[in-house]
Amino acid sequence: HILQPDHIGRLPLHIACLDARVNRRPCEVKTKIQMLLLTSSAAGIQSCARKDHQGRLPFHYALQTGVTWLEGLKELFDASPRLLNERDPITLLYPFLLAAAHAEEHGESQSNSTISTNSHLNGGKSQVPRSYPSKSLNTIYKILRMDPSLVRRM
């Protein structure tokens, strides 16, 4: 059953989002998410908003494993738009920051370049990522576009 949790409170939707770590075929991850959300629209929406025993939503797992906006995050958002306001209880990051952290953590950003800043920290030098792949940037952009107020909370 779609609302039957495992021993640590994860629903099939949580597990499908975690499966992205192993199965990097975007169409398969998106298809699993769509099937679970559409199985029963009411139950699908409920499963999207249910937290596991750690307080994590399927959306957090999807972001943590690198699922992009076009690979299934949009479907999760459409089912429960309030997801964008939910900080991940483990990292304490908002979803757009969790997407950026995943890109950085998994080597998706290219080499860092040193740029001059007006800051006196680090001798006036700051490390910034040179670029992110368009999939990651698109995901971050879409999340912020859906709720620009997230930036004001920083």
XYZ file of N, CA, C and O in Angstrom:
616
model
N 0.842 -1.182 0.000
C 0.000 0.000 0.000
C 0.884 1.240 0.000
O 1.915 1.280 0.644
N 0.444 2.270 -0.688
C 1.242 3.479 -0.884
C 1.509 4.253 0.412
O 2.483 4.976 0.521
N 0.645 4.093 1.411
C 0.822 4.800 2.679
C 1.338 3.901 3.798
O 1.303 4.269 4.961
N 1.845 2.724 3.450
C 2.375 1.789 4.431
C 3.873 2.036 4.613
O 4.668 1.770 3.718
N 4.290 2.557 5.781
C 5.712 2.850 5.983
C 6.527 1.599 6.320
O 5.988 0.605 6.787
N 7.829 1.694 6.077
C 8.732 0.629 6.500
C 9.100 0.861 7.975
O 8.529 1.735 8.629
N 10.074 0.117 8.480
C 10.419 0.192 9.899
C 11.010 1.532 10.339
O 11.096 1.818 11.527
N 11.436 2.374 9.404
C 11.944 3.696 9.783
C 11.060 4.821 9.237
O 11.495 5.970 9.135
N 9.832 4.460 8.916
C 8.845 5.459 8.542
C 8.858 5.914 7.101
O 8.153 6.851 6.737
N 9.650 5.262 6.263
C 9.701 5.656 4.859
C 8.586 4.972 4.079
O 8.384 3.769 4.193
N 7.931 5.761 3.247
C 6.896 5.263 2.352
C 7.536 4.864 1.025
O 8.691 5.216 0.757
N 6.795 4.162 0.176
C 7.352 3.822 -1.145
C 7.873 5.039 -1.914
O 8.867 4.934 -2.628
N 7.246 6.204 -1.741
C 7.727 7.408 -2.423
C 9.094 7.841 -1.901
O 9.961 8.247 -2.688
N 9.319 7.757 -0.595
C 10.651 8.048 -0.034
C 11.690 7.127 -0.683
O 12.760 7.573 -1.093
N 11.357 5.851 -0.748
C 12.297 4.854 -1.269
C 12.558 5.074 -2.757
O 13.695 4.954 -3.218
N 11.523 5.432 -3.512
C 11.706 5.713 -4.943
C 12.653 6.897 -5.140
O 13.496 6.878 -6.030
N 12.526 7.905 -4.286
C 13.414 9.066 -4.385
C 14.842 8.711 -3.976
O 15.799 9.207 -4.560
N 14.990 7.837 -3.005
C 16.315 7.354 -2.606
C 16.938 6.485 -3.678
O 18.151 6.443 -3.836
N 16.100 5.772 -4.420
C 16.567 4.871 -5.468
C 17.330 5.612 -6.559
O 18.106 5.022 -7.288
N 17.130 6.918 -6.640
C 17.838 7.704 -7.648
C 19.350 7.616 -7.455
O 20.108 7.772 -8.401
N 19.779 7.348 -6.233
C 21.204 7.219 -5.946
C 21.800 6.042 -6.714
O 22.913 6.099 -7.203
N 21.028 4.972 -6.820
C 21.483 3.756 -7.493
C 21.130 3.799 -8.972
O 21.934 3.486 -9.830
N 19.908 4.191 -9.264
C 19.382 4.169 -10.620
C 19.428 5.571 -11.198
O 18.553 6.375 -10.937
N 20.429 5.869 -11.985
C 20.574 7.224 -12.511
C 19.938 7.412 -13.884
O 20.301 8.303 -14.613
N 18.997 6.575 -14.220
C 18.259 6.809 -15.458
C 17.097 7.733 -15.115
O 16.115 7.306 -14.506
N 17.193 9.015 -15.514
C 16.186 10.004 -15.120
C 14.754 9.598 -15.459
O 13.848 9.831 -14.673
N 14.550 8.990 -16.624
C 13.182 8.648 -17.008
C 12.599 7.590 -16.072
O 11.409 7.607 -15.771
N 13.423 6.677 -15.557
C 12.919 5.655 -14.644
C 12.579 6.240 -13.271
O 11.575 5.869 -12.678
N 13.392 7.141 -12.784
C 13.123 7.787 -11.499
C 11.825 8.586 -11.614
O 10.941 8.483 -10.769
N 11.712 9.374 -12.675
C 10.512 10.195 -12.875
C 9.268 9.315 -13.018
O 8.225 9.619 -12.438
N 9.388 8.213 -13.749
C 8.257 7.307 -13.933
C 7.809 6.710 -12.610
O 6.605 6.629 -12.332
N 8.754 6.305 -11.767
C 8.402 5.756 -10.451
C 7.667 6.792 -9.611
O 6.660 6.488 -8.978
N 8.175 8.007 -9.605
C 7.544 9.080 -8.836
C 6.136 9.332 -9.358
O 5.176 9.408 -8.588
N 5.997 9.428 -10.678
C 4.679 9.664 -11.269
C 3.704 8.544 -10.937
O 2.552 8.807 -10.580
N 4.148 7.307 -11.046
C 3.268 6.175 -10.760
C 2.800 6.198 -9.310
O 1.630 5.975 -9.029
N 3.705 6.472 -8.389
C 3.333 6.503 -6.975
C 2.395 7.667 -6.652
O 1.492 7.530 -5.824
N 2.585 8.794 -7.309
C 1.712 9.940 -7.063
C 0.342 9.763 -7.700
O -0.659 10.254 -7.185
N 0.298 9.056 -8.817
C -0.960 8.898 -9.541
C -1.744 7.652 -9.148
O -2.894 7.510 -9.532
N -1.120 6.746 -8.391
C -1.795 5.514 -7.995
C -3.148 5.831 -7.387
O -4.155 5.255 -7.718
N -3.146 6.735 -6.494
C -4.367 7.248 -5.883
C -4.058 8.695 -5.577
O -3.198 8.968 -4.753
N -4.710 9.595 -6.259
C -4.310 11.001 -6.138
C -4.292 11.484 -4.687
O -3.368 12.164 -4.279
N -5.287 11.129 -3.914
C -5.309 11.562 -2.512
C -4.164 10.933 -1.725
O -3.461 11.606 -0.976
N -3.956 9.641 -1.904
C -2.870 8.953 -1.202
C -1.510 9.436 -1.709
O -0.568 9.553 -0.934
N -1.416 9.721 -3.000
C -0.165 10.228 -3.558
C 0.222 11.558 -2.958
O 1.373 11.777 -2.580
N -0.749 12.445 -2.826
C -0.490 13.751 -2.217
C -0.118 13.581 -0.747
O 0.807 14.220 -0.255
N -0.805 12.689 -0.058
C -0.477 12.437 1.355
C 0.945 11.896 1.490
O 1.684 12.298 2.384
N 1.322 10.973 0.608
C 2.661 10.381 0.714
C 3.741 11.412 0.432
O 4.825 11.350 0.993
N 3.435 12.378 -0.419
C 4.392 13.428 -0.751
C 4.679 14.321 0.454
O 5.779 14.825 0.612
N 3.679 14.494 1.304
C 3.809 15.384 2.455
C 4.135 14.656 3.760
O 4.283 15.290 4.795
N 4.290 13.334 3.715
C 4.580 12.567 4.942
C 6.069 12.524 5.225
O 6.884 12.272 4.341
N 6.407 12.737 6.483
C 7.804 12.693 6.910
C 8.118 11.317 7.472
O 7.259 10.658 8.052
N 9.371 10.898 7.303
C 9.807 9.634 7.905
C 10.195 9.893 9.358
O 9.995 10.995 9.879
N 10.770 8.901 10.024
C 11.127 9.054 11.438
C 12.215 10.099 11.679
O 12.374 10.587 12.795
N 12.967 10.442 10.640
C 13.987 11.493 10.758
C 13.406 12.869 10.453
O 14.109 13.869 10.541
N 12.147 12.910 10.043
C 11.505 14.170 9.692
C 11.732 14.587 8.256
O 11.455 15.726 7.875
N 12.230 13.661 7.435
C 12.525 13.978 6.038
C 11.363 13.633 5.131
O 10.691 12.620 5.306
N 11.169 14.484 4.136
C 10.154 14.280 3.108
C 10.770 13.582 1.901
O 11.995 13.653 1.699
N 9.958 12.960 1.057
C 10.489 12.400 -0.190
C 11.260 13.449 -0.998
O 12.287 13.141 -1.618
N 10.791 14.691 -0.977
C 11.448 15.791 -1.683
C 12.888 15.963 -1.217
O 13.786 16.197 -2.031
N 13.140 15.841 0.089
C 14.502 15.958 0.618
C 15.393 14.835 0.083
O 16.542 15.075 -0.297
N 14.855 13.614 0.076
C 15.631 12.489 -0.450
C 15.932 12.669 -1.933
O 17.039 12.370 -2.396
N 14.941 13.148 -2.673
C 15.152 13.366 -4.105
C 16.257 14.389 -4.340
O 17.146 14.169 -5.170
N 16.228 15.478 -3.607
C 17.275 16.497 -3.743
C 18.637 15.962 -3.319
O 19.646 16.214 -3.973
N 18.661 15.214 -2.228
C 19.916 14.657 -1.712
C 20.556 13.711 -2.725
O 21.776 13.645 -2.830
N 19.740 12.999 -3.471
C 20.284 12.026 -4.419
C 20.465 12.606 -5.819
O 20.864 11.892 -6.729
N 20.166 13.896 -5.986
C 20.450 14.549 -7.262
C 19.333 14.514 -8.281
O 19.558 14.809 -9.453
N 18.123 14.178 -7.878
C 16.995 14.239 -8.806
C 16.796 15.707 -9.166
O 16.781 16.571 -8.289
N 16.661 15.998 -10.449
C 16.496 17.376 -10.894
C 15.014 17.699 -11.078
O 14.151 16.833 -10.959
N 14.751 18.968 -11.384
C 13.386 19.439 -11.577
C 12.676 18.613 -12.654
O 11.544 18.183 -12.472
N 13.365 18.357 -13.753
C 12.757 17.626 -14.871
C 12.753 16.113 -14.663
O 12.100 15.393 -15.407
N 13.463 15.634 -13.666
C 13.543 14.191 -13.398
C 12.554 13.734 -12.330
O 12.572 12.579 -11.940
N 11.693 14.643 -11.827
C 10.706 14.222 -10.846
C 10.391 15.227 -9.759
O 9.365 15.113 -9.090
N 11.259 16.224 -9.555
C 10.973 17.220 -8.516
C 9.713 18.022 -8.834
O 8.946 18.358 -7.935
N 9.486 18.310 -10.116
C 8.299 19.066 -10.494
C 7.036 18.321 -10.087
O 6.094 18.926 -9.571
N 7.012 17.023 -10.284
C 5.839 16.224 -9.920
C 5.611 16.252 -8.406
O 4.471 16.352 -7.943
N 6.687 16.174 -7.644
C 6.569 16.249 -6.180
C 6.051 17.624 -5.764
O 5.180 17.741 -4.904
N 6.588 18.664 -6.383
C 6.141 20.024 -6.085
C 4.664 20.206 -6.441
O 3.897 20.777 -5.663
N 4.278 19.737 -7.612
C 2.882 19.880 -8.045
C 1.926 19.196 -7.064
O 0.819 19.676 -6.835
N 2.349 18.087 -6.492
C 1.508 17.360 -5.536
C 1.414 18.086 -4.200
O 0.399 18.000 -3.508
N 2.469 18.806 -3.835
C 2.482 19.481 -2.533
C 3.419 20.691 -2.585
O 4.589 20.594 -2.209
N 2.929 21.840 -3.049
C 3.779 23.028 -3.214
C 4.472 23.512 -1.939
O 5.524 24.132 -2.008
N 3.928 23.210 -0.792
C 4.547 23.685 0.451
C 5.915 23.036 0.718
O 6.640 23.467 1.605
N 6.268 22.030 -0.063
C 7.552 21.348 0.120
C 8.735 22.309 0.036
O 9.757 22.092 0.678
N 8.588 23.346 -0.756
C 9.696 24.280 -0.959
C 10.074 25.026 0.313
O 11.184 25.527 0.439
N 9.147 25.115 1.247
C 9.395 25.838 2.497
C 9.916 24.949 3.610
O 10.196 25.428 4.700
N 10.033 23.673 3.344
C 10.443 22.707 4.374
C 11.959 22.515 4.371
O 12.522 21.970 3.422
N 12.603 22.964 5.419
C 14.045 22.701 5.558
C 14.272 21.216 5.771
O 13.480 20.557 6.442
N 15.364 20.736 5.246
C 15.760 19.354 5.509
C 16.181 19.280 6.976
O 17.042 20.061 7.408
N 15.596 18.380 7.770
C 15.926 18.345 9.199
C 17.338 17.848 9.507
O 17.847 18.080 10.591
N 17.977 17.205 8.550
C 19.337 16.707 8.767
C 20.367 17.806 8.478
O 21.257 18.070 9.275
N 20.239 18.454 7.321
C 21.209 19.478 6.924
C 20.778 20.887 7.322
O 21.596 21.805 7.290
N 19.506 21.055 7.630
C 18.883 22.348 7.933
C 18.889 23.290 6.739
O 18.744 24.506 6.886
N 19.026 22.737 5.538
C 19.034 23.537 4.320
C 17.642 23.575 3.687
O 16.914 22.584 3.713
N 17.322 24.732 3.100
C 16.120 24.820 2.277
C 16.360 24.026 1.002
O 17.515 23.806 0.594
N 15.296 23.614 0.315
C 15.466 22.787 -0.886
C 16.414 23.344 -1.947
O 17.213 22.600 -2.501
N 16.355 24.653 -2.229
C 17.250 25.176 -3.263
C 18.707 25.051 -2.848
O 19.595 24.801 -3.670
N 18.986 25.185 -1.545
C 20.356 25.023 -1.051
C 20.767 23.556 -1.036
O 21.936 23.230 -1.271
N 19.818 22.675 -0.782
C 20.107 21.244 -0.820
C 20.474 20.818 -2.244
O 21.404 20.030 -2.440
N 19.794 21.380 -3.234
C 20.123 21.096 -4.642
C 21.520 21.606 -4.980
O 22.312 20.917 -5.633
N 21.845 22.803 -4.505
C 23.174 23.366 -4.763
C 24.249 22.566 -4.045
O 25.324 22.312 -4.601
N 23.964 22.151 -2.818
C 24.937 21.366 -2.049
C 25.210 20.034 -2.728
O 26.346 19.574 -2.760
N 24.176 19.409 -3.270
C 24.381 18.134 -3.958
C 25.296 18.326 -5.160
O 26.216 17.549 -5.380
N 25.060 19.369 -5.938
C 25.894 19.632 -7.117
C 27.347 19.845 -6.712
O 28.263 19.311 -7.335
N 27.555 20.586 -5.643
C 28.911 20.865 -5.164
C 29.570 19.609 -4.595
O 30.713 19.289 -4.894
N 28.823 18.884 -3.778
C 29.343 17.707 -3.081
C 29.733 16.574 -4.019
O 30.670 15.846 -3.770
N 29.011 16.455 -5.117
C 29.264 15.339 -6.026
C 30.057 15.740 -7.248
O 29.961 15.104 -8.295
N 30.831 16.809 -7.106
C 31.750 17.178 -8.176
C 31.069 17.685 -9.421
O 31.640 17.652 -10.490
N 29.833 18.160 -9.282
C 29.149 18.666 -10.452
C 29.578 20.085 -10.785
O 29.319 20.571 -11.858
N 30.204 20.749 -9.823
C 30.714 22.069 -10.159
C 32.126 21.888 -10.694
O 32.832 20.964 -10.314
N 32.502 22.760 -11.603
C 33.844 22.665 -12.146
C 34.811 23.260 -11.147
O 34.434 23.727 -10.093
N 36.073 23.285 -11.492
C 37.096 23.730 -10.543
C 36.811 25.137 -10.033
O 36.235 25.956 -10.726
N 37.227 25.379 -8.814
C 37.033 26.688 -8.200
C 38.067 27.668 -8.732
O 39.191 27.303 -9.032
N 37.658 28.903 -8.847
C 38.610 29.934 -9.234
C 38.658 30.965 -8.113
O 37.685 31.199 -7.428
N 39.804 31.572 -7.948
C 39.949 32.585 -6.917
C 39.655 33.940 -7.544
O 40.198 34.270 -8.594
N 38.774 34.696 -6.907
C 38.453 36.025 -7.412
C 38.729 37.040 -6.320
O 38.719 36.729 -5.142
N 38.999 38.259 -6.730
C 39.207 39.328 -5.758
C 37.858 39.829 -5.273
O 36.914 39.934 -6.044
N 37.795 40.133 -4.001
C 36.579 40.706 -3.427
C 36.973 41.892 -2.586
O 38.156 42.138 -2.336
N 35.996 42.615 -2.124
C 36.262 43.736 -1.227
C 36.380 43.267 0.203
O 36.586 44.059 1.105
N 36.238 41.980 0.412
C 36.265 41.422 1.761
C 37.691 41.373 2.284
O 38.635 41.158 1.542
N 37.829 41.567 3.560
C 39.134 41.439 4.203
C 39.375 40.017 4.681
O 40.446 39.707 5.177
N 38.355 39.160 4.539
C 38.507 37.759 4.924
C 39.386 37.048 3.911
O 39.330 37.329 2.720
N 40.165 36.134 4.358
C 41.043 35.351 3.484
C 41.920 36.242 2.604
O 42.154 35.932 1.439
N 42.373 37.358 3.118
C 43.257 38.226 2.343
C 42.584 38.848 1.138
O 43.232 39.157 0.146
N 41.271 39.019 1.184
C 40.562 39.622 0.063
C 40.264 38.667 -1.063
O 39.832 39.061 -2.134
N 40.520 37.385 -0.850
C 40.263 36.382 -1.889
C 39.101 35.501 -1.444
O 38.927 35.218 -0.268
N 38.317 35.048 -2.392
C 37.170 34.203 -2.084
C 37.096 33.076 -3.103
O 37.349 33.298 -4.283
N 36.781 31.880 -2.634
C 36.620 30.742 -3.531
C 35.158 30.653 -3.956
O 34.283 30.619 -3.107
N 34.904 30.654 -5.242
C 33.541 30.497 -5.746
C 33.536 29.459 -6.852
O 34.510 29.317 -7.584
N 32.458 28.697 -6.978
C 32.401 27.746 -8.077
C 32.355 28.486 -9.411
O 31.678 29.502 -9.522
N 33.078 27.987 -10.371
C 33.109 28.613 -11.684
C 31.787 28.394 -12.410
O 31.253 29.304 -12.992
N 31.270 27.162 -12.390
C 30.003 26.911 -13.074
C 29.384 25.612 -12.587
O 30.073 24.755 -12.038
N 28.087 25.502 -12.771
C 27.337 24.285 -12.478
C 26.717 23.804 -13.778
O 26.442 24.600 -14.665
N 26.445 22.504 -13.892
C 25.771 22.034 -15.098
C 24.363 22.620 -15.180
O 23.754 22.949 -14.157
N 23.861 22.750 -16.374
C 22.559 23.396 -16.565
C 21.439 22.666 -15.831
O 20.495 23.307 -15.371
N 21.520 21.337 -15.669
C 20.477 20.598 -14.940
C 20.383 21.081 -13.502
O 19.296 21.289 -12.981
N 21.513 21.259 -12.851
C 21.522 21.711 -11.468
C 21.057 23.153 -11.354
O 20.265 23.493 -10.471
N 21.533 24.001 -12.251
C 21.110 25.402 -12.227
C 19.627 25.530 -12.507
O 18.934 26.336 -11.884
N 19.129 24.741 -13.448
C 17.714 24.772 -13.767
C 16.877 24.382 -12.548
O 15.862 25.006 -12.256
N 17.319 23.367 -11.824
C 16.604 22.920 -10.624
C 16.579 24.020 -9.573
O 15.522 24.347 -9.015
N 17.723 24.620 -9.301
C 17.813 25.691 -8.311
C 16.933 26.870 -8.737
O 16.165 27.420 -7.948
N 17.014 27.240 -10.024
C 16.218 28.344 -10.554
C 14.724 28.063 -10.414
O 13.960 28.924 -9.956
N 14.295 26.873 -10.796
C 12.862 26.537 -10.743
C 12.336 26.593 -9.312
O 11.240 27.092 -9.064
N 13.112 26.077 -8.370
C 12.685 26.112 -6.971
C 12.538 27.564 -6.507
O 11.525 27.935 -5.906
N 13.526 28.398 -6.815
C 13.461 29.798 -6.396
C 12.376 30.559 -7.147
O 11.737 31.454 -6.592
N 12.146 30.199 -8.375
C 11.085 30.846 -9.170
C 9.703 30.534 -8.586
O 8.813 31.378 -8.592
N 9.534 29.315 -8.068
C 8.248 28.931 -7.494
C 7.985 29.639 -6.161
O 6.847 29.864 -5.797
N 9.059 29.995 -5.450
C 8.890 30.696 -4.174
C 10.086 31.614 -3.924
O 11.014 31.264 -3.189
N 10.079 32.810 -4.522
C 11.196 33.749 -4.352
C 11.419 34.174 -2.896
O 12.511 34.612 -2.539
N 10.405 34.044 -2.059
C 10.556 34.467 -0.660
C 11.605 33.634 0.068
O 12.079 34.043 1.134
N 11.991 32.490 -0.482
C 13.016 31.656 0.148
C 14.335 32.422 0.297
O 15.050 32.234 1.282
N 14.639 33.263 -0.648
C 15.888 34.012 -0.604
C 15.876 35.024 0.532
O 16.878 35.248 1.196
N 14.724 35.610 0.791
C 14.611 36.606 1.856
C 14.820 35.994 3.234
O 15.137 36.693 4.183
N 14.627 34.707 3.362
C 14.774 34.037 4.653
C 16.221 33.773 5.020
O 16.515 33.339 6.116
N 17.101 34.003 4.120
C 18.518 33.689 4.345
C 19.171 34.690 5.246
O 19.024 35.767 5.383
